[in-house]
PDB file of C-alpha atoms in Angstrom:
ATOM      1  CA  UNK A 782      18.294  -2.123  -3.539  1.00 40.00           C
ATOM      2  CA  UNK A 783      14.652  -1.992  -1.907  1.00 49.00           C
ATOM      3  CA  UNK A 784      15.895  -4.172   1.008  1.00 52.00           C
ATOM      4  CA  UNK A 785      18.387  -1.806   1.753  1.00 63.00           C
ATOM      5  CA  UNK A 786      18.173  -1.095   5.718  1.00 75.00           C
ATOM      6  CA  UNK A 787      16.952   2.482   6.338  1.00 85.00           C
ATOM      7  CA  UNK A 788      15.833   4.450   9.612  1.00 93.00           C
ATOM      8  CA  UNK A 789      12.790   3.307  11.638  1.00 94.00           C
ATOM      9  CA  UNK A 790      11.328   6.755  10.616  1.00 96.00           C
ATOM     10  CA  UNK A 791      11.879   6.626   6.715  1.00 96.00           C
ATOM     11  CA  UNK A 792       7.636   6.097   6.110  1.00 97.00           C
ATOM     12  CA  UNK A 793       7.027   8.562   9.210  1.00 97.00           C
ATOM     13  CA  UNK A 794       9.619  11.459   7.430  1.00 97.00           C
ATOM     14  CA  UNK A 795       8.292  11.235   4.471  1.00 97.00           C
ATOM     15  CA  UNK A 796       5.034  11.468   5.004  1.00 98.00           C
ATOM     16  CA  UNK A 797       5.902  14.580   7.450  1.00 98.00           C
ATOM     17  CA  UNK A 798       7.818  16.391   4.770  1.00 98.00           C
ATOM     18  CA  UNK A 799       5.103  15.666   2.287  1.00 98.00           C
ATOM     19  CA  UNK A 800       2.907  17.909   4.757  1.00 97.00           C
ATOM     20  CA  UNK A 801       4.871  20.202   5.034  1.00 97.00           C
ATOM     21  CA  UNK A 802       4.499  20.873   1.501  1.00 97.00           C
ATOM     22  CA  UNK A 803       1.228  20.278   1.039  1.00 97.00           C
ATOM     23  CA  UNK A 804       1.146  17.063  -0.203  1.00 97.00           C
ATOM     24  CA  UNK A 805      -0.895  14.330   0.817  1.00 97.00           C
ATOM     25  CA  UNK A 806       1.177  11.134   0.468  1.00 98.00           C
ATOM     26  CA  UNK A 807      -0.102   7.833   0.809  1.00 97.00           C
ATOM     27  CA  UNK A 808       1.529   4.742   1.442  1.00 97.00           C
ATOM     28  CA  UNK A 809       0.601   1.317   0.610  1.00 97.00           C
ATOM     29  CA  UNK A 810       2.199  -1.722   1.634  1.00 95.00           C
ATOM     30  CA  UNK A 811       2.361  -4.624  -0.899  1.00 93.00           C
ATOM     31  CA  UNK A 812       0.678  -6.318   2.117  1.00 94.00           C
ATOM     32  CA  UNK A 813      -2.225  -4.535   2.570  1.00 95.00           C
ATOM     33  CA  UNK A 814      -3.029  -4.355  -0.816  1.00 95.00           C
ATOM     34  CA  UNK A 815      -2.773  -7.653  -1.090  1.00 93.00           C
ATOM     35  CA  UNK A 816      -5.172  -8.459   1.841  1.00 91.00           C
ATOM     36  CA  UNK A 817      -7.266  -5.081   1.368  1.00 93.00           C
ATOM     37  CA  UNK A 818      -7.151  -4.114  -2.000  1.00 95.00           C
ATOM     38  CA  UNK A 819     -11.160  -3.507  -2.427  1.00 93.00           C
ATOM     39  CA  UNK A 820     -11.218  -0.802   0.620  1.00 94.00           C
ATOM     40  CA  UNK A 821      -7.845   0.613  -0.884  1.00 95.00           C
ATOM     41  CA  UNK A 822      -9.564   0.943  -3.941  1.00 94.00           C
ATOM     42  CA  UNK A 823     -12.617   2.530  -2.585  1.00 92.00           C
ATOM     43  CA  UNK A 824     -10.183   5.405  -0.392  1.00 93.00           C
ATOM     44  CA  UNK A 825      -8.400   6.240  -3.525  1.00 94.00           C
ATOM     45  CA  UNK A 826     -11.473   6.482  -5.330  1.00 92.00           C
ATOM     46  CA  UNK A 827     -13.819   8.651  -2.352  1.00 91.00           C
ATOM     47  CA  UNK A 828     -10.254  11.476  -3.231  1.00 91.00           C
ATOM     48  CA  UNK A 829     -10.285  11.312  -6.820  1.00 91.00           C
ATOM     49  CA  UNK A 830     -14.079  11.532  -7.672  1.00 91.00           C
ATOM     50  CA  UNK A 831     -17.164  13.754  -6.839  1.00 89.00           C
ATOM     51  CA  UNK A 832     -19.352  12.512  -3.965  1.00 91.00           C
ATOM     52  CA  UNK A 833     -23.361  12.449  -3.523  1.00 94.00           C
ATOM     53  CA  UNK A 834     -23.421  15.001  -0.487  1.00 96.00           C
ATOM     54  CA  UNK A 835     -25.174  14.708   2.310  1.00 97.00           C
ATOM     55  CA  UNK A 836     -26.169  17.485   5.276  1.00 97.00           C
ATOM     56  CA  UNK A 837     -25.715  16.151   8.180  1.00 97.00           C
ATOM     57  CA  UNK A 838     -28.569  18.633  10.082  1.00 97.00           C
ATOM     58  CA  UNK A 839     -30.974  16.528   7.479  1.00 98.00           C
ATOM     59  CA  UNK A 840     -29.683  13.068   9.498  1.00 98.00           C
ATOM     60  CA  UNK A 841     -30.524  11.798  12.592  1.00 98.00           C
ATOM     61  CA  UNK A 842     -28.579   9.997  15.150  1.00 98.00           C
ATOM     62  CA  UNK A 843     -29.276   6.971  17.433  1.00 98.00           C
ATOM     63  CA  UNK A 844     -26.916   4.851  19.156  1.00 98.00           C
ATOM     64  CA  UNK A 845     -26.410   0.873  17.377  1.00 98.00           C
ATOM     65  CA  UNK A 846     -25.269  -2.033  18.794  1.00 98.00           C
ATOM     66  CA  UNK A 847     -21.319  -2.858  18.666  1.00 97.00           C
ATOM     67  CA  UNK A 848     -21.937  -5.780  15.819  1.00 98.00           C
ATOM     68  CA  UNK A 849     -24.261  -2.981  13.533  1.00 98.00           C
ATOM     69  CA  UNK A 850     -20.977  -0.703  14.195  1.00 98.00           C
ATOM     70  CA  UNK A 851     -18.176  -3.317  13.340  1.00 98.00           C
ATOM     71  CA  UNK A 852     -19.950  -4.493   9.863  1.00 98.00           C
ATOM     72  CA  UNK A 853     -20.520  -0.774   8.721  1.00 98.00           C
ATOM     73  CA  UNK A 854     -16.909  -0.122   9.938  1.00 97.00           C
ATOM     74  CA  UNK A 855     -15.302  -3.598   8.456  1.00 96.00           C
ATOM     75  CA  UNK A 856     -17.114  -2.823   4.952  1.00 95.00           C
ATOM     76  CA  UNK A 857     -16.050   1.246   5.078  1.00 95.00           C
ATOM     77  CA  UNK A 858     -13.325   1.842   6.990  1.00 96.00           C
ATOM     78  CA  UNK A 859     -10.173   1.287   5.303  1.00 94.00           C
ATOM     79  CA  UNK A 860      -8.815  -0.571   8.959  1.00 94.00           C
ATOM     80  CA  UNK A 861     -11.917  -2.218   9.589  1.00 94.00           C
ATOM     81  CA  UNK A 862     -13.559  -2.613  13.019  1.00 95.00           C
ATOM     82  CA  UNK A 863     -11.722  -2.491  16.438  1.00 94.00           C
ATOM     83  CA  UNK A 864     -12.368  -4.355  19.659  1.00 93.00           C
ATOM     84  CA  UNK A 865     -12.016  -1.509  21.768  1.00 94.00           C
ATOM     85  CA  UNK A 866     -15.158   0.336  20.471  1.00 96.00           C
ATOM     86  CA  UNK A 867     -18.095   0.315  23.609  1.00 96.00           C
ATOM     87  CA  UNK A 868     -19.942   3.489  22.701  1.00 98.00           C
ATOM     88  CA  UNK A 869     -21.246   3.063  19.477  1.00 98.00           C
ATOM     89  CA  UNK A 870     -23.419   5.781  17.212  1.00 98.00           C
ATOM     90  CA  UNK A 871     -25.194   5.901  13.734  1.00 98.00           C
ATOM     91  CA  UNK A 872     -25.867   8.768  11.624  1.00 98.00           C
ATOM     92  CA  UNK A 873     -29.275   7.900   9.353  1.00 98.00           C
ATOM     93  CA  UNK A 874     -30.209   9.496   6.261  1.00 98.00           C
ATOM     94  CA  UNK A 875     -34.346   8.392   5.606  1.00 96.00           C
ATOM     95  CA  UNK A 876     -33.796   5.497   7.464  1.00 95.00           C
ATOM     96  CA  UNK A 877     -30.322   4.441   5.867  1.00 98.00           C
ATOM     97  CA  UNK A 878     -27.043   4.214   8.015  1.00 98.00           C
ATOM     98  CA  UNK A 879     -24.653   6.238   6.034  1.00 98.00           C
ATOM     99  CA  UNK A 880     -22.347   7.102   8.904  1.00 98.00           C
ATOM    100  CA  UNK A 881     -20.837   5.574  12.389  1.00 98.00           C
ATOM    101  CA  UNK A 882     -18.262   7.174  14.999  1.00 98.00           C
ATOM    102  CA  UNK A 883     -17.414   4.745  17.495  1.00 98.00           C
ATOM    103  CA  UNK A 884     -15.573   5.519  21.243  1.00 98.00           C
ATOM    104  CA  UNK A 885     -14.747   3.602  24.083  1.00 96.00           C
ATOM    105  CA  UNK A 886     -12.517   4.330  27.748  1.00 94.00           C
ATOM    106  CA  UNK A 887      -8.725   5.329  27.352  1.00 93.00           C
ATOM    107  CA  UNK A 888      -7.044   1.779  26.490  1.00 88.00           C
ATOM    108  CA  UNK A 889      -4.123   1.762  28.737  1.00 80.00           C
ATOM    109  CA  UNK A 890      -6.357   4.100  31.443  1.00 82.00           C
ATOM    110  CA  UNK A 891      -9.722   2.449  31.773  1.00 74.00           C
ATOM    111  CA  UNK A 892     -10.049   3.684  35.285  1.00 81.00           C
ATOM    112  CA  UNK A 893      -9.847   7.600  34.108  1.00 88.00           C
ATOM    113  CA  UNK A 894     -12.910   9.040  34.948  1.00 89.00           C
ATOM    114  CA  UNK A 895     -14.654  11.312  32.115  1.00 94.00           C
ATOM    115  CA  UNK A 896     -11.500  10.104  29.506  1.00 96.00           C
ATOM    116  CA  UNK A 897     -12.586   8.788  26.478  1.00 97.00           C
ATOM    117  CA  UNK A 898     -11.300   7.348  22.865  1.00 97.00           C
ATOM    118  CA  UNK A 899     -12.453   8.096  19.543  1.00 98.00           C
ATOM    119  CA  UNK A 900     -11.702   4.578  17.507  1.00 97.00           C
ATOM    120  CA  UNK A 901     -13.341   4.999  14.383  1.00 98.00           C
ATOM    121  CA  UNK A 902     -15.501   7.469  12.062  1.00 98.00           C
ATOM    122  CA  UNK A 903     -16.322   6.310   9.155  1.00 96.00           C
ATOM    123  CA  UNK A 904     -19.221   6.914   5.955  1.00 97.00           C
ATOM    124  CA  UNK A 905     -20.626   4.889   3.402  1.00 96.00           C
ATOM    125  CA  UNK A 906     -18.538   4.940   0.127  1.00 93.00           C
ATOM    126  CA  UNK A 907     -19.666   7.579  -2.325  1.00 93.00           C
ATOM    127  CA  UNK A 908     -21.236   9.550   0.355  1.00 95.00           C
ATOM    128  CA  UNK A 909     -20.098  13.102   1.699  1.00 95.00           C
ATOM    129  CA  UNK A 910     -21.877  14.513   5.117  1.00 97.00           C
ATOM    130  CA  UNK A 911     -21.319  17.957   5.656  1.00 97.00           C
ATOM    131  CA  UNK A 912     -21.302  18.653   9.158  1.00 97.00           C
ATOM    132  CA  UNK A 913     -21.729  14.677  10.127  1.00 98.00           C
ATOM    133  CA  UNK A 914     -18.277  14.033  12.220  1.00 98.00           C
ATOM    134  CA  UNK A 915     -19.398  17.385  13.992  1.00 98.00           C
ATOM    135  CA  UNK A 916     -22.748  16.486  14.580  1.00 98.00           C
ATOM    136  CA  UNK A 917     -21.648  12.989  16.278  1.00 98.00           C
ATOM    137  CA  UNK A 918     -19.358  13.829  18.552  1.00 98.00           C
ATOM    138  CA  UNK A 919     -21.715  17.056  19.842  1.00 98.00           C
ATOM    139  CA  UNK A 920     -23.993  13.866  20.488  1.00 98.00           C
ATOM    140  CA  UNK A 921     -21.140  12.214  22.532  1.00 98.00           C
ATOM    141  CA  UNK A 922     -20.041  14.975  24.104  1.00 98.00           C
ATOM    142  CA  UNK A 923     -23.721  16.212  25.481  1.00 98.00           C
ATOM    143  CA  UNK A 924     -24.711  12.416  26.360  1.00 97.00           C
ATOM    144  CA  UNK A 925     -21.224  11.402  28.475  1.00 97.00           C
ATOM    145  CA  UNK A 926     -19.852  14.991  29.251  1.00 97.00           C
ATOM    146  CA  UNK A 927     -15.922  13.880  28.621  1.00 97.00           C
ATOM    147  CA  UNK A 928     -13.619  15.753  29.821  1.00 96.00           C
ATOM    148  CA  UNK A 929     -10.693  14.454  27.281  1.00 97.00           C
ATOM    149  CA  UNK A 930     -10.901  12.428  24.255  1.00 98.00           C
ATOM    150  CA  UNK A 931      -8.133  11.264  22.597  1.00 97.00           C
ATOM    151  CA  UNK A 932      -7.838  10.022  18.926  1.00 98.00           C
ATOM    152  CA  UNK A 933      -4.649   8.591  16.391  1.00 97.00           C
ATOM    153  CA  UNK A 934      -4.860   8.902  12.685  1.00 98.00           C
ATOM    154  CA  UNK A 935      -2.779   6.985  10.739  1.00 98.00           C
ATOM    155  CA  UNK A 936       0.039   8.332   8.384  1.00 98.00           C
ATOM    156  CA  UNK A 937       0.141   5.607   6.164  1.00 98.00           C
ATOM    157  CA  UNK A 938      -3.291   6.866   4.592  1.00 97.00           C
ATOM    158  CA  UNK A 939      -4.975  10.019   6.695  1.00 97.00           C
ATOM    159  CA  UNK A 940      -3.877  13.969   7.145  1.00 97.00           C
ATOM    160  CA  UNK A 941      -6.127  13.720  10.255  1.00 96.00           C
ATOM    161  CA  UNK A 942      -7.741  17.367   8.637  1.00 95.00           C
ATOM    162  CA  UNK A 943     -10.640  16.362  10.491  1.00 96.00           C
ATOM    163  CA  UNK A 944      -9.164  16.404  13.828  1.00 98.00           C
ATOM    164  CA  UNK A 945      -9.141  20.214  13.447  1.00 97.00           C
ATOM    165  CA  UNK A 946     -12.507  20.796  12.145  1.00 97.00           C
ATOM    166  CA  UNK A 947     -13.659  18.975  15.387  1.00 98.00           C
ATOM    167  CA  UNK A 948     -11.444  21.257  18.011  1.00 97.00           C
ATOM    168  CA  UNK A 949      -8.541  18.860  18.583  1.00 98.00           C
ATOM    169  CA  UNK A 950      -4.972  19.675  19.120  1.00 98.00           C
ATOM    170  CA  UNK A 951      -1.937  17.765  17.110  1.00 98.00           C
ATOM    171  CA  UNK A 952      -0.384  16.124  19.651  1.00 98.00           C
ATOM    172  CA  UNK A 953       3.030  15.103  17.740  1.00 97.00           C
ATOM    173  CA  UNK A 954       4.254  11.758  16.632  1.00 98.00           C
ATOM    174  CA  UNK A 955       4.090   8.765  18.003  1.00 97.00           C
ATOM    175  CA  UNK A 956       6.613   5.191  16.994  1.00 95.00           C
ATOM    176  CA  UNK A 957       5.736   4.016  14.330  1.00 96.00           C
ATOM    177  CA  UNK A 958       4.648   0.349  14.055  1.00 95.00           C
ATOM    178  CA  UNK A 959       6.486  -2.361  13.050  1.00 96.00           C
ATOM    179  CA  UNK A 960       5.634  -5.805  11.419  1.00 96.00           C
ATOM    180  CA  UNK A 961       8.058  -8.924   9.981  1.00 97.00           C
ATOM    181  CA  UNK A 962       7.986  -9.663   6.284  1.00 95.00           C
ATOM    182  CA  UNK A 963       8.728 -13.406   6.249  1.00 95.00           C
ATOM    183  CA  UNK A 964       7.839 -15.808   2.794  1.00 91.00           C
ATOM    184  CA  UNK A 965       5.573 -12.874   1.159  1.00 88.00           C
ATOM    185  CA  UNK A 966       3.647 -13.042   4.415  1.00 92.00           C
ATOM    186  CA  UNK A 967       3.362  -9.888   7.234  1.00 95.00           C
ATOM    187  CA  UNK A 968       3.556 -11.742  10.923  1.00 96.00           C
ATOM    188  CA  UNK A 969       2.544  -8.818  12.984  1.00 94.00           C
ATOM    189  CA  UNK A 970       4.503  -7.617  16.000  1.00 93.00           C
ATOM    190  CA  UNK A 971       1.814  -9.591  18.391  1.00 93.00           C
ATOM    191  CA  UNK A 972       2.554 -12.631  16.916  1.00 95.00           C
ATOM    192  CA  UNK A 973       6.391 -12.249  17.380  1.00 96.00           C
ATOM    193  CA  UNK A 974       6.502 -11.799  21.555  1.00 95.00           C
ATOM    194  CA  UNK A 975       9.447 -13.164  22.821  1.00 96.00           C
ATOM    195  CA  UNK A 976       7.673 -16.204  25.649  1.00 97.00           C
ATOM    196  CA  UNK A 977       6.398 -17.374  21.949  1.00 97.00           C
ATOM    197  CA  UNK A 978       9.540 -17.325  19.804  1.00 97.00           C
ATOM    198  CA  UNK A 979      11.524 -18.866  22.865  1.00 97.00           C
ATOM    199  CA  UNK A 980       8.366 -21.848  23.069  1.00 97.00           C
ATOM    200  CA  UNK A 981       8.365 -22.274  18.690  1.00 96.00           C
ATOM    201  CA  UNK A 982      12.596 -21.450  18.582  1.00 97.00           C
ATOM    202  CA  UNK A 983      14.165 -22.493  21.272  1.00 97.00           C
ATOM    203  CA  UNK A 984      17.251 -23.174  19.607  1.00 98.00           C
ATOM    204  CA  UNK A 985      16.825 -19.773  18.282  1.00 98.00           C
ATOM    205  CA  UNK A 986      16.601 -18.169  21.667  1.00 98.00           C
ATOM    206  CA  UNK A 987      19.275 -19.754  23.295  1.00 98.00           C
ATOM    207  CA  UNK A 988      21.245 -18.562  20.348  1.00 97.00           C
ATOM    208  CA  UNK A 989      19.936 -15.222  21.435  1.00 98.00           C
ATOM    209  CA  UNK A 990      21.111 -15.288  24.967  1.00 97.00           C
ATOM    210  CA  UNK A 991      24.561 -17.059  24.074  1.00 97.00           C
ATOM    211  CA  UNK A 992      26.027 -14.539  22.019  1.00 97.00           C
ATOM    212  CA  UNK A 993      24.117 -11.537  23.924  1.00 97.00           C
ATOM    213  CA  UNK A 994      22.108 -10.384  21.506  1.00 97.00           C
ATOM    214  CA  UNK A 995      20.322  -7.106  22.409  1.00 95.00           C
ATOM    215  CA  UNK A 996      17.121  -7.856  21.231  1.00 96.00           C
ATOM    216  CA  UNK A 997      15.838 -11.212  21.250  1.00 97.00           C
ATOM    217  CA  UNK A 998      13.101 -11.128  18.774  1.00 97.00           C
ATOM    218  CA  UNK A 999      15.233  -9.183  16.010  1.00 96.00           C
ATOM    219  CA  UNK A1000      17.533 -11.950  16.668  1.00 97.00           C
ATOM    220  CA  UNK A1001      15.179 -14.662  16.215  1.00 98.00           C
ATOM    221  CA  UNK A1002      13.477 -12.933  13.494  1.00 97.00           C
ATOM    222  CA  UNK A1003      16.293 -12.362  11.232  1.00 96.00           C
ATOM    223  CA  UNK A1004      17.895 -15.435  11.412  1.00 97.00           C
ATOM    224  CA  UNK A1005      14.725 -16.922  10.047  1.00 97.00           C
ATOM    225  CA  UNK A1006      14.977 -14.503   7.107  1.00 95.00           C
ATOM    226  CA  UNK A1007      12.014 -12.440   8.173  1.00 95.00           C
ATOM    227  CA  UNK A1008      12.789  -8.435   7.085  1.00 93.00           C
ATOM    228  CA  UNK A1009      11.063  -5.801   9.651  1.00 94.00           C
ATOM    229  CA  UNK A1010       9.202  -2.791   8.395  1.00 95.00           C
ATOM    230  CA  UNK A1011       8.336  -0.280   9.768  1.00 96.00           C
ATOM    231  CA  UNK A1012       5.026   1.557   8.775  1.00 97.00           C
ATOM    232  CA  UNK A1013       4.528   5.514   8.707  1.00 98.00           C
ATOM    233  CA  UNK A1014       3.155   5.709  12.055  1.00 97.00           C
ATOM    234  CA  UNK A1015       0.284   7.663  14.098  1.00 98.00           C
ATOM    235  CA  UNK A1016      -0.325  11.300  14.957  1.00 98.00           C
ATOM    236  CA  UNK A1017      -1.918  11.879  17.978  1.00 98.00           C
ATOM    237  CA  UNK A1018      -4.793  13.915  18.737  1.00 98.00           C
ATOM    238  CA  UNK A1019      -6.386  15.417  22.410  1.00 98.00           C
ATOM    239  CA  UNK A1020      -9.613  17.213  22.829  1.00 98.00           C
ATOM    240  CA  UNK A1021     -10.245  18.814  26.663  1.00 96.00           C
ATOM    241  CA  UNK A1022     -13.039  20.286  27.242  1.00 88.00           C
TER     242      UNK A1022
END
């Protein structure tokens, strides 16, 4: 049966022992393709079909404004923009933006001095740039003189090849993410934090407690029919320098 229970890791193992082999697996949930089936499209198409290439020594780079970064990155990258992004650059072909790599401070360690994350790279659809990912994060690296940047590709659609062209190390495996399948609808994780199940099901909750349920929110979750699933995760990558 599809909804038969399976490890936390099933997406995350597969996709590692596709690797191993060579394979580049890709896995779509039915709810991202049904709320991002154009960009889906466009990935799958950018792997099966030649590319107009670009060089990226005949581009030049300037640093754009978040909002110029977050359009280019919501129309091209297949997760869209992030919030996190502060450091923001474009890579111009005769005066057209055909690429943007994006970085901000450390997330959970804003107060690291010289620690940096890379959030997003991402080019124009039917575009190649030979050398481009390279040539932005020189840029970065000569204006702010990091001394670690960290990056996380995601398994559900990336190899994170590009991580080693630009002198990172694989870092390992981290958990893999998790969100409820309720009605045909995903209800991400955020959305299911315990002080706001216990305000929307209180019932629920006290159920919870009562019959000492480990964890709340599976608890709550279940017994409102939800299903969780678990996505194929993130590799993590670290640059020092």
């Amino acid at each position: 049966s599809v909804y038969t229970d399976k490890p936390y890791t099933y997406h995350r193992d597969k996709f590692l022992k596709a690797k191993e082999k060579g394979v580049h697996l890709i896995t779509v949930f039915d709810v991202d393709w049904y709320n991002n089936q154009d960009k889906i499209k466009a990935y799958l198409k950018s792997m099966l079909t030649p590319s107009k290439a670009l060089y990226g020594r005949n581009c030049t780079i300037t640093k754009i404004d978040k909002d110029v970064a977050d359009e280019f990155t919501d129309k091209y990258h297949i997760q869209g923009a992030t919030k996190f992004n502060s450091i923001n650059y474009g890579l111009f072909y005769q005066s057209e933006l055909v690429s943007v790599m994006s970085f901000g401070k450390l997330r959970m360690e804003k107060n690291k001095q010289d620690y940096y994350e890379l959030h997003r790279y991402c080019v124009k659809s039917g575009i190649t740039i030979l050398g481009g990912a390279n040539k932005l994060l020189k840029h970065f690296e000569k204006e702010y003189n990091p001394k670690y940047i960290r990056s996380y590709s995601d398994n559900d659609y990336f190899l994170g090849g590009i991580y080693t062209k630009l002198g990172f190390i694989n870092k390992g495996q981290c958990k893999p993410r998790y969100y409820w399948f309720l009605q045909d609808t995903e209800i991400k994780r955020e959305q299911c934090k315990l002080a706001r199940l216990k305000r929307k099901y209180p019932t629920l909750y006290d159920e919870a407690v009562t019959s000492g349920a480990k964890n709340k929110e599976d608890y709550i979750m279940v017994q409102l029919g939800a299903k969780k699933v678990y996505r194929s995760g993130n590799t993590k990558w670290e640059k020092f320098r």
